[in-house]
CSV table of C-alpha atoms and ligand atoms in Angstrom, one decimal:
chain,number,residue,atom,x,y,z
I,1,MET,CA,-13.9,22.7,-29.4
I,2,LYS,CA,-16.5,22.4,-26.5
I,3,LEU,CA,-18.2,19.7,-27.9
I,4,LYS,CA,-15.2,17.7,-29.1
I,5,GLY,CA,-14.3,18.0,-25.1
I,6,LYS,CA,-17.9,16.3,-24.5
I,7,LEU,CA,-17.4,13.8,-27.2
I,8,LEU,CA,-13.8,13.0,-25.9
I,9,LEU,CA,-15.6,12.5,-22.4
I,10,PHE,CA,-18.4,10.2,-23.9
I,11,GLY,CA,-15.6,7.7,-25.5
I,12,ALA,CA,-14.1,7.6,-22.5
I,13,LEU,CA,-17.4,6.6,-20.2
I,14,VAL,CA,-18.2,3.8,-23.2
I,15,LEU,CA,-14.9,2.7,-22.8
I,16,ALA,CA,-15.0,2.3,-19.0
I,17,SER,CA,-18.4,0.8,-19.0
I,18,ALA,CA,-16.5,-1.8,-21.3
I,19,PHE,CA,-14.2,-2.4,-18.9
I,20,GLY,CA,-16.6,-3.1,-16.4
I,21,ILE,CA,-15.4,-0.2,-14.4
I,22,ASN,CA,-18.3,1.7,-13.7
I,23,LYS,CA,-19.9,-0.3,-11.2
I,24,ALA,CA,-16.9,-0.7,-9.1
I,25,ILE,CA,-16.4,3.0,-9.0
I,26,SER,CA,-20.0,3.8,-7.8
I,27,GLN,CA,-19.6,1.1,-5.0
I,28,GLU,CA,-16.3,3.1,-3.7
I,29,ALA,CA,-18.2,6.6,-4.5
I,30,GLY,CA,-20.7,5.6,-2.2
I,31,GLN,CA,-18.8,5.5,1.1
I,32,ALA,CA,-19.3,8.4,3.5
I,33,ILE,CA,-17.3,9.9,5.5
I,34,SER,CA,-17.9,9.9,9.3
I,35,GLU,CA,-18.8,13.1,11.5
I,36,GLU,CA,-16.1,13.1,13.9
I,37,ASP,CA,-13.2,12.4,11.1
I,38,LEU,CA,-14.8,15.4,9.5
I,39,ALA,CA,-14.3,17.9,12.5
I,40,LEU,CA,-10.7,16.5,12.8
I,41,TYR,CA,-9.9,17.5,9.5
I,42,LYS,CA,-11.3,21.0,9.5
I,43,THR,CA,-8.5,21.3,12.3
I,44,GLY,CA,-5.6,19.9,10.3
I,45,ILE,CA,-5.0,16.9,11.9
I,46,ASN,CA,-4.5,13.7,9.9
I,47,PRO,CA,-5.7,10.7,12.4
I,48,GLY,CA,-3.6,8.6,10.9
I,49,GLU,CA,-0.3,10.4,12.6
I,50,VAL,CA,-1.7,10.2,15.3
I,51,PHE,CA,-2.5,6.4,15.3
I,52,ALA,CA,1.3,6.3,14.1
I,53,GLN,CA,2.8,8.3,16.8
I,54,GLU,CA,0.7,7.3,20.1
I,55,VAL,CA,-0.2,3.6,18.8
I,56,GLY,CA,2.7,2.6,16.7
I,57,GLY,CA,5.1,4.4,18.9
I,58,LYS,CA,4.4,3.2,21.9
I,59,LEU,CA,4.9,-0.6,20.4
I,60,PHE,CA,7.8,0.1,19.2
I,61,ASN,CA,9.4,1.5,22.6
I,62,THR,CA,7.2,-1.6,24.8
I,63,PRO,CA,9.5,-4.6,26.3
I,64,MET,CA,8.0,-7.8,24.7
I,65,GLY,CA,8.5,-11.4,24.2
I,66,LYS,CA,10.8,-13.7,26.0
I,67,SER,CA,14.0,-11.0,25.8
I,68,ASN,CA,12.1,-8.4,27.1
I,69,LYS,CA,13.3,-6.0,24.7
I,70,SER,CA,11.7,-3.3,22.6
I,71,CYS,CA,12.1,-2.5,19.2
I,72,ALA,CA,13.7,0.5,20.4
I,73,SER,CA,16.6,-0.7,22.3
I,74,CYS,CA,18.4,-2.3,19.3
I,75,HIS,CA,17.0,0.2,16.7
I,76,SER,CA,18.1,3.9,16.4
I,77,GLU,CA,15.3,5.5,14.6
I,78,GLU,CA,17.5,7.4,12.7
I,79,LYS,CA,19.4,4.2,11.1
I,80,LEU,CA,16.5,2.3,10.7
I,81,LYS,CA,14.1,4.9,8.6
I,82,LYS,CA,16.9,4.8,6.1
I,83,ALA,CA,15.7,0.6,5.5
I,84,VAL,CA,11.8,1.5,5.2
I,85,GLY,CA,11.6,2.5,1.7
I,86,THR,CA,13.7,-0.6,0.4
I,87,TYR,CA,10.8,-2.7,1.3
I,88,PRO,CA,9.7,-5.3,0.4
I,89,LYS,CA,13.2,-6.1,0.2
I,90,TYR,CA,15.1,-9.8,-0.4
I,91,ASN,CA,16.1,-11.7,2.6
I,92,GLU,CA,18.8,-13.9,2.5
I,93,LYS,CA,17.5,-16.0,5.6
I,94,LEU,CA,14.5,-16.8,3.8
I,95,ASN,CA,15.7,-16.4,0.2
I,96,ALA,CA,12.4,-14.6,-0.6
I,97,VAL,CA,11.2,-10.9,-0.8
I,98,ILE,CA,9.6,-9.7,2.5
I,99,SER,CA,7.5,-6.6,3.0
I,100,LEU,CA,7.9,-4.6,6.0
I,101,GLN,CA,5.0,-5.9,8.3
I,102,GLN,CA,7.0,-9.4,7.8
I,103,ARG,CA,10.1,-8.3,8.7
I,104,ILE,CA,8.4,-6.6,11.8
I,105,GLN,CA,7.2,-10.2,12.3
I,106,MET,CA,10.6,-11.7,11.7
I,107,CYS,CA,12.1,-9.5,14.7
I,108,GLN,CA,9.3,-10.0,17.0
I,109,LYS,CA,10.1,-13.7,16.4
I,110,LEU,CA,13.6,-13.8,16.2
I,111,ASN,CA,15.0,-10.7,18.0
I,112,GLN,CA,12.5,-10.1,20.7
I,113,GLY,CA,11.6,-13.8,21.3
I,114,VAL,CA,7.7,-13.1,20.4
I,115,GLU,CA,6.1,-16.6,20.3
I,116,ASN,CA,3.1,-15.4,17.9
I,117,PRO,CA,4.1,-12.0,16.5
I,118,PHE,CA,1.0,-10.1,15.5
I,119,PRO,CA,-1.0,-10.8,12.7
I,120,LEU,CA,-0.3,-8.9,9.0
I,121,LYS,CA,-4.0,-7.9,9.6
I,122,SER,CA,-3.6,-6.9,13.1
I,123,GLU,CA,-4.1,-3.0,14.5
I,124,GLU,CA,-0.8,-3.8,16.2
I,125,ASN,CA,1.3,-4.7,12.9
I,126,THR,CA,-0.5,-2.1,11.0
I,127,ALA,CA,0.4,0.5,14.1
I,128,LEU,CA,4.2,-0.6,13.6
I,129,LEU,CA,4.5,-0.4,9.9
I,130,THR,CA,2.3,3.3,10.3
I,131,TYR,CA,5.3,4.5,12.7
I,132,LEU,CA,8.0,3.1,10.7
I,133,LYS,CA,6.8,4.5,7.3
I,134,TYR,CA,6.1,7.9,9.9
I,135,ILE,CA,9.5,8.4,10.5
I,136,ALA,CA,10.4,7.7,7.3
I,137,SER,CA,9.0,10.7,5.8
I,138,GLY,CA,11.4,12.5,4.0
I,139,GLU,CA,13.4,9.5,2.6
I,140,LYS,CA,12.9,8.3,-0.9
I,141,ILE,CA,11.4,5.2,-1.9
I,142,ASN,CA,14.3,2.6,-3.4
I,143,VAL,CA,13.2,-0.7,-3.8
I,144,ASP,CA,15.8,-3.2,-5.4
I,145,THR,CA,14.1,-5.4,-8.4
I,146,SER,CA,16.9,-6.9,-9.9
I,147,SER,CA,19.9,-7.0,-8.1
I,148,ASN,CA,19.7,-11.3,-7.5
I,149,PRO,CA,17.6,-14.0,-9.7
I,150,VAL,CA,14.8,-14.4,-6.5
I,151,VAL,CA,14.4,-10.2,-6.5
I,152,LYS,CA,14.2,-10.4,-10.1
I,153,ALA,CA,11.6,-13.2,-9.9
I,154,TYR,CA,9.5,-11.4,-7.6
I,155,TYR,CA,9.4,-8.5,-9.7
I,156,ASP,CA,8.5,-10.2,-12.7
I,157,TYR,CA,5.7,-11.9,-10.9
I,158,GLY,CA,4.3,-8.5,-9.5
I,159,LYS,CA,4.0,-7.1,-13.0
I,160,TYR,CA,2.3,-10.6,-14.2
I,161,VAL,CA,0.0,-10.1,-11.1
I,162,PHE,CA,-0.7,-6.4,-11.8
I,163,GLU,CA,-1.4,-7.1,-15.7
I,164,LEU,CA,-3.6,-10.2,-15.3
I,165,LYS,CA,-7.2,-9.9,-16.1
I,166,ARG,CA,-9.1,-12.1,-13.6
I,167,GLY,CA,-12.6,-12.0,-12.0
I,168,LYS,CA,-16.2,-11.7,-13.4
I,169,ARG,CA,-15.5,-8.5,-15.0
I,170,ASN,CA,-12.0,-10.0,-16.6
I,171,LEU,CA,-10.6,-6.8,-14.9
I,172,SER,CA,-6.7,-6.2,-14.2
I,173,CYS,CA,-4.8,-3.8,-12.1
I,174,GLN,CA,-3.6,-2.2,-15.2
I,175,ALA,CA,-6.9,-1.9,-17.1
I,176,CYS,CA,-8.2,0.3,-14.5
I,177,HIS,CA,-4.7,2.2,-13.5
I,178,GLU,CA,-2.9,2.6,-16.7
I,179,TYR,CA,-5.2,2.1,-19.9
I,180,ALA,CA,-8.1,3.8,-18.0
I,181,ALA,CA,-5.9,6.3,-16.3
I,182,GLY,CA,-7.5,10.2,-16.7
I,183,LEU,CA,-10.6,9.2,-16.4
I,184,VAL,CA,-13.2,10.6,-13.8
I,185,LEU,CA,-16.0,8.7,-12.7
I,186,ARG,CA,-18.5,9.7,-10.3
I,187,MET,CA,-15.9,11.8,-8.4
I,188,GLN,CA,-13.5,9.1,-8.5
I,189,LYS,CA,-10.0,9.7,-10.4
I,190,LEU,CA,-8.4,6.3,-11.9
I,191,ASN,CA,-4.4,7.6,-11.5
I,192,PRO,CA,-1.4,5.8,-12.4
I,193,LEU,CA,0.2,4.7,-9.2
I,194,GLY,CA,3.8,5.3,-10.4
I,195,HIS,CA,5.1,8.7,-11.7
I,196,GLU,CA,3.0,8.7,-14.8
I,197,PHE,CA,1.7,6.5,-17.3
I,198,ASN,CA,1.3,7.6,-21.5
I,199,GLY,CA,2.1,11.1,-19.7
I,200,ILE,CA,-0.7,11.4,-17.4
I,201,LYS,CA,0.5,11.9,-13.8
I,202,GLY,CA,0.6,9.2,-11.1
I,203,THR,CA,0.1,9.6,-7.3
I,204,THR,CA,3.6,7.4,-6.4
I,205,ALA,CA,1.3,5.3,-4.5
I,206,ALA,CA,3.3,3.2,-2.2
I,207,ALA,CA,5.1,6.9,-0.8
I,208,HIS,CA,1.6,7.5,0.8
I,209,TRP,CA,0.5,4.3,2.3
I,210,PRO,CA,-0.4,3.1,4.7
I,211,GLY,CA,-2.9,5.6,4.5
I,212,TYR,CA,-5.9,6.8,6.8
I,213,ARG,CA,-9.0,6.2,5.1
I,214,MET,CA,-11.3,8.8,5.7
I,215,THR,CA,-14.2,6.5,4.4
I,216,GLN,CA,-13.5,3.7,6.9
I,217,SER,CA,-12.3,5.6,9.6
I,218,LYS,CA,-8.9,3.5,10.3
I,219,VAL,CA,-5.6,3.0,9.0
I,220,VAL,CA,-5.4,0.5,6.2
I,221,THR,CA,-2.1,-1.2,4.2
I,222,ILE,CA,-1.4,-0.8,0.6
I,223,GLU,CA,-1.9,-4.6,0.7
I,224,GLN,CA,-5.4,-3.8,1.9
I,225,ARG,CA,-5.8,-1.3,-0.4
I,226,PHE,CA,-5.0,-3.7,-3.1
I,227,GLN,CA,-7.7,-5.9,-1.4
I,228,GLN,CA,-10.5,-3.5,-1.6
I,229,CYS,CA,-9.7,-2.5,-5.3
I,230,MET,CA,-9.6,-6.5,-5.8
I,231,SER,CA,-13.4,-6.9,-4.3
I,232,GLN,CA,-15.0,-3.6,-6.0
I,233,ALA,CA,-13.5,-5.2,-8.9
I,234,SER,CA,-14.9,-8.9,-8.2
I,235,MET,CA,-11.4,-10.9,-8.5
I,236,LYS,CA,-10.8,-13.5,-6.1
I,237,ILE,CA,-8.9,-11.5,-3.1
I,238,LEU,CA,-4.9,-12.4,-2.6
I,239,PRO,CA,-4.5,-13.2,1.0
I,240,LEU,CA,-2.1,-10.7,3.1
I,241,GLY,CA,1.6,-11.5,2.6
I,242,SER,CA,1.2,-14.3,0.1
I,243,LYS,CA,4.0,-14.5,-2.2
I,244,GLU,CA,1.5,-13.2,-5.2
I,245,MET,CA,0.6,-10.1,-2.9
I,246,VAL,CA,4.2,-9.2,-1.8
I,247,ALA,CA,5.5,-9.6,-5.4
I,248,LEU,CA,2.7,-7.1,-6.5
I,249,GLU,CA,3.6,-4.7,-3.2
I,250,LEU,CA,7.2,-4.8,-4.4
I,251,TYR,CA,6.1,-4.3,-8.5
I,252,VAL,CA,3.7,-1.0,-7.4
I,253,THR,CA,6.2,0.4,-5.0
I,254,SER,CA,9.1,-0.2,-7.8
I,255,LEU,CA,6.7,2.3,-10.1
I,256,ALA,CA,7.3,4.9,-6.9
I,257,ASN,CA,11.1,4.7,-6.7
I,258,GLY,CA,12.5,7.9,-6.4
I,259,ALA,CA,9.5,9.6,-4.4
I,260,THR,CA,9.8,11.2,-1.5
I,261,ILE,CA,7.6,9.2,1.2
I,262,GLU,CA,5.2,11.0,2.9
I,263,ALA,CA,3.2,8.5,5.6
I,264,PRO,CA,0.5,7.9,6.8
I,265,GLY,CA,-1.5,9.7,3.7
I,266,LEU,CA,-4.8,11.0,4.1
I,267,VAL,CA,-7.1,8.8,1.7
I,268,ARG,CA,-10.7,9.1,0.5
H,301,HEC,C1,17.3,-7.8,19.7
H,301,HEC,C2,17.6,-6.7,18.7
H,301,HEC,C3,16.2,-6.3,18.0
H,301,HEC,C4,15.0,-6.3,18.4
H,301,HEC,C5,14.5,-6.2,19.9
H,301,HEC,C6,14.1,-5.8,17.1
H,301,HEC,N1,15.6,-5.7,16.1
H,301,HEC,FE1,14.7,-5.5,14.2
H,301,HEC,N2,16.9,-6.0,13.7
H,301,HEC,C7,17.4,-6.7,14.5
H,301,HEC,C8,18.9,-7.4,13.6
H,301,HEC,C9,20.0,-7.9,14.1
H,301,HEC,C10,18.1,-7.1,12.0
H,301,HEC,C11,18.9,-7.1,11.2
H,301,HEC,C12,20.1,-6.4,10.7
H,301,HEC,C13,20.1,-6.7,9.2
H,301,HEC,O1,19.3,-7.5,8.4
H,301,HEC,O2,21.0,-6.1,8.7
H,301,HEC,C14,16.9,-6.2,12.3
H,301,HEC,C15,16.6,-6.0,11.2
H,301,HEC,C16,15.1,-5.0,11.1
H,301,HEC,C17,14.5,-4.3,10.2
H,301,HEC,C18,15.2,-4.5,8.8
H,301,HEC,C19,16.2,-3.2,8.8
H,301,HEC,C20,16.8,-3.0,7.4
H,301,HEC,O3,18.2,-2.5,7.4
H,301,HEC,O4,16.3,-4.3,6.2
H,301,HEC,C21,13.6,-3.4,10.1
H,301,HEC,C22,12.8,-2.7,9.9
H,301,HEC,C23,13.7,-3.7,12.2
H,301,HEC,N3,14.4,-4.9,12.4
H,301,HEC,C24,12.5,-3.6,13.2
H,301,HEC,C25,12.1,-4.1,14.2
H,301,HEC,C26,10.8,-3.4,14.7
H,301,HEC,C27,9.7,-2.8,14.5
H,301,HEC,C28,11.3,-4.5,15.9
H,301,HEC,C29,10.0,-4.2,17.5
H,301,HEC,C30,9.0,-5.0,17.2
H,301,HEC,C31,12.2,-4.8,15.9
H,301,HEC,N4,13.1,-4.6,15.0
H,301,HEC,C32,13.0,-5.5,17.3
H,301,HEC,C33,17.2,-6.5,15.8
H,301,HEC,C34,16.3,-6.4,16.6
H,302,HEC,C1,-12.4,-1.0,-11.2
H,302,HEC,C2,-11.0,-0.2,-11.3
H,302,HEC,C3,-10.0,-0.6,-10.6
H,302,HEC,C4,-9.4,-2.0,-10.5
H,302,HEC,C5,-9.4,-2.8,-11.4
H,302,HEC,C6,-8.3,-1.7,-9.1
H,302,HEC,N1,-9.0,-0.5,-8.9
H,302,HEC,FE1,-7.2,0.3,-7.7
H,302,HEC,N2,-8.4,1.8,-7.6
H,302,HEC,C7,-9.0,2.5,-8.4
H,302,HEC,C8,-10.5,3.3,-7.9
H,302,HEC,C9,-11.4,4.1,-8.4
H,302,HEC,C10,-9.3,3.8,-6.7
H,302,HEC,C11,-9.3,5.4,-5.9
H,302,HEC,C12,-9.1,6.4,-6.4
H,302,HEC,C13,-7.2,6.9,-6.3
H,302,HEC,O1,-7.1,6.9,-5.0
H,302,HEC,O2,-7.0,7.2,-7.4
H,302,HEC,C14,-8.1,3.2,-6.5
H,302,HEC,C15,-6.9,3.3,-5.7
H,302,HEC,C16,-5.8,2.4,-5.5
H,302,HEC,C17,-4.9,2.6,-5.1
H,302,HEC,C18,-4.6,4.0,-3.9
H,302,HEC,C19,-4.1,4.8,-4.9
H,302,HEC,C20,-3.6,5.8,-4.4
H,302,HEC,O3,-2.6,6.8,-5.0
H,302,HEC,O4,-3.9,6.4,-3.3
H,302,HEC,C21,-4.1,1.8,-5.2
H,302,HEC,C22,-2.2,1.3,-4.4
H,302,HEC,C23,-4.7,0.4,-6.3
H,302,HEC,N3,-5.6,1.0,-6.5
H,302,HEC,C24,-3.9,-0.3,-6.1
H,302,HEC,C25,-4.7,-1.7,-7.1
H,302,HEC,C26,-4.2,-2.9,-7.6
H,302,HEC,C27,-2.8,-3.8,-7.1
H,302,HEC,C28,-5.1,-3.1,-8.2
H,302,HEC,C29,-5.0,-4.9,-8.7
H,302,HEC,C30,-5.6,-5.6,-7.5
H,302,HEC,C31,-6.7,-2.4,-8.5
H,302,HEC,N4,-5.9,-1.2,-8.0
H,302,HEC,C32,-7.9,-2.4,-9.3
H,302,HEC,C33,-9.9,1.5,-9.2
H,302,HEC,C34,-9.2,0.3,-9.5
């Protein structure tokens, strides 16, 4: 039995290196956790929650723009938290699917009268996003993938991007997160991103992002996490908020439909 297990593992490793996955994993595994963070985790504190409350919560309550209104002056948290798990979501005005980060920018521009909304990669936009996801903890992920042709097209496109082999090593998201799922290489497990794939349990990733990445000592959004995977797999990096990225976010989020939001996660 033992030998058989070893042979299976050997087979899996050969398969993984054939995919060119090995090198990408070792790059991930090489990152260290800072001393300060280690001390915080030992006390049971998720620094991402501190960031959500202290940076995001503060911005949510700060009046901004020509209107001099805060997010809180228009939105009750009780109502708003019900919407969080429905993003990325179709927006009628734009006739497009938008991410929650883009919805925040829209409100800044149209409802607060802010001339230059916080960029998607800014700490401020990430903080507001993290705060919304944090107050929505306990609610369910529930994105729509088919109620109109635009939504359906985004979903199909996201699935296409997920399955598309790209870059020097000819890898797709699917190669690692589905076909190679379950393999453990240098302490990093390859997980399906939804509930399960072929009987292998997944992480329902969208429910715990944005996450506090211990190896980077900061909160990272799910689109930034996608970019880090793209970089490690030598794929061309898609821009945050691009149609491709939002479609990919919609697809990956749909895999977690029904999962309970628990954010920000504490991730490696
Ligand atoms: C002047 C009032 C006003 C302010 C200020 C405001 N919003 Fe909004 N917000 C709205 C309106 C109106 C909508 C559209 C409601 C709808 O689509 O049902 C909206 C929609 C939203 C949605 C989408 C809700 C859904 O059901 O899909 C989110 C999320 C949101 N706002 C977050 C914010 C954040 C974060 C801020 C601060 C940066 C903010 N809003 C500031 C009025 C405001
Ligand atoms: C070379 C293999 C590889 C490829 C290709 C790859 N990833 Fe990853 N990915 C990983 C590893 C390793 C992790 C870290 C382990 C983990 O958190 O599950 C990870 C983590 C993630 C996570 C966080 C999972 C969680 O539960 O927190 C997401 C989301 C993700 N990847 C999305 C993608 C997307 C989208 C693509 C395609 C653009 C992609 N990955 C391509 C290896 C890969």
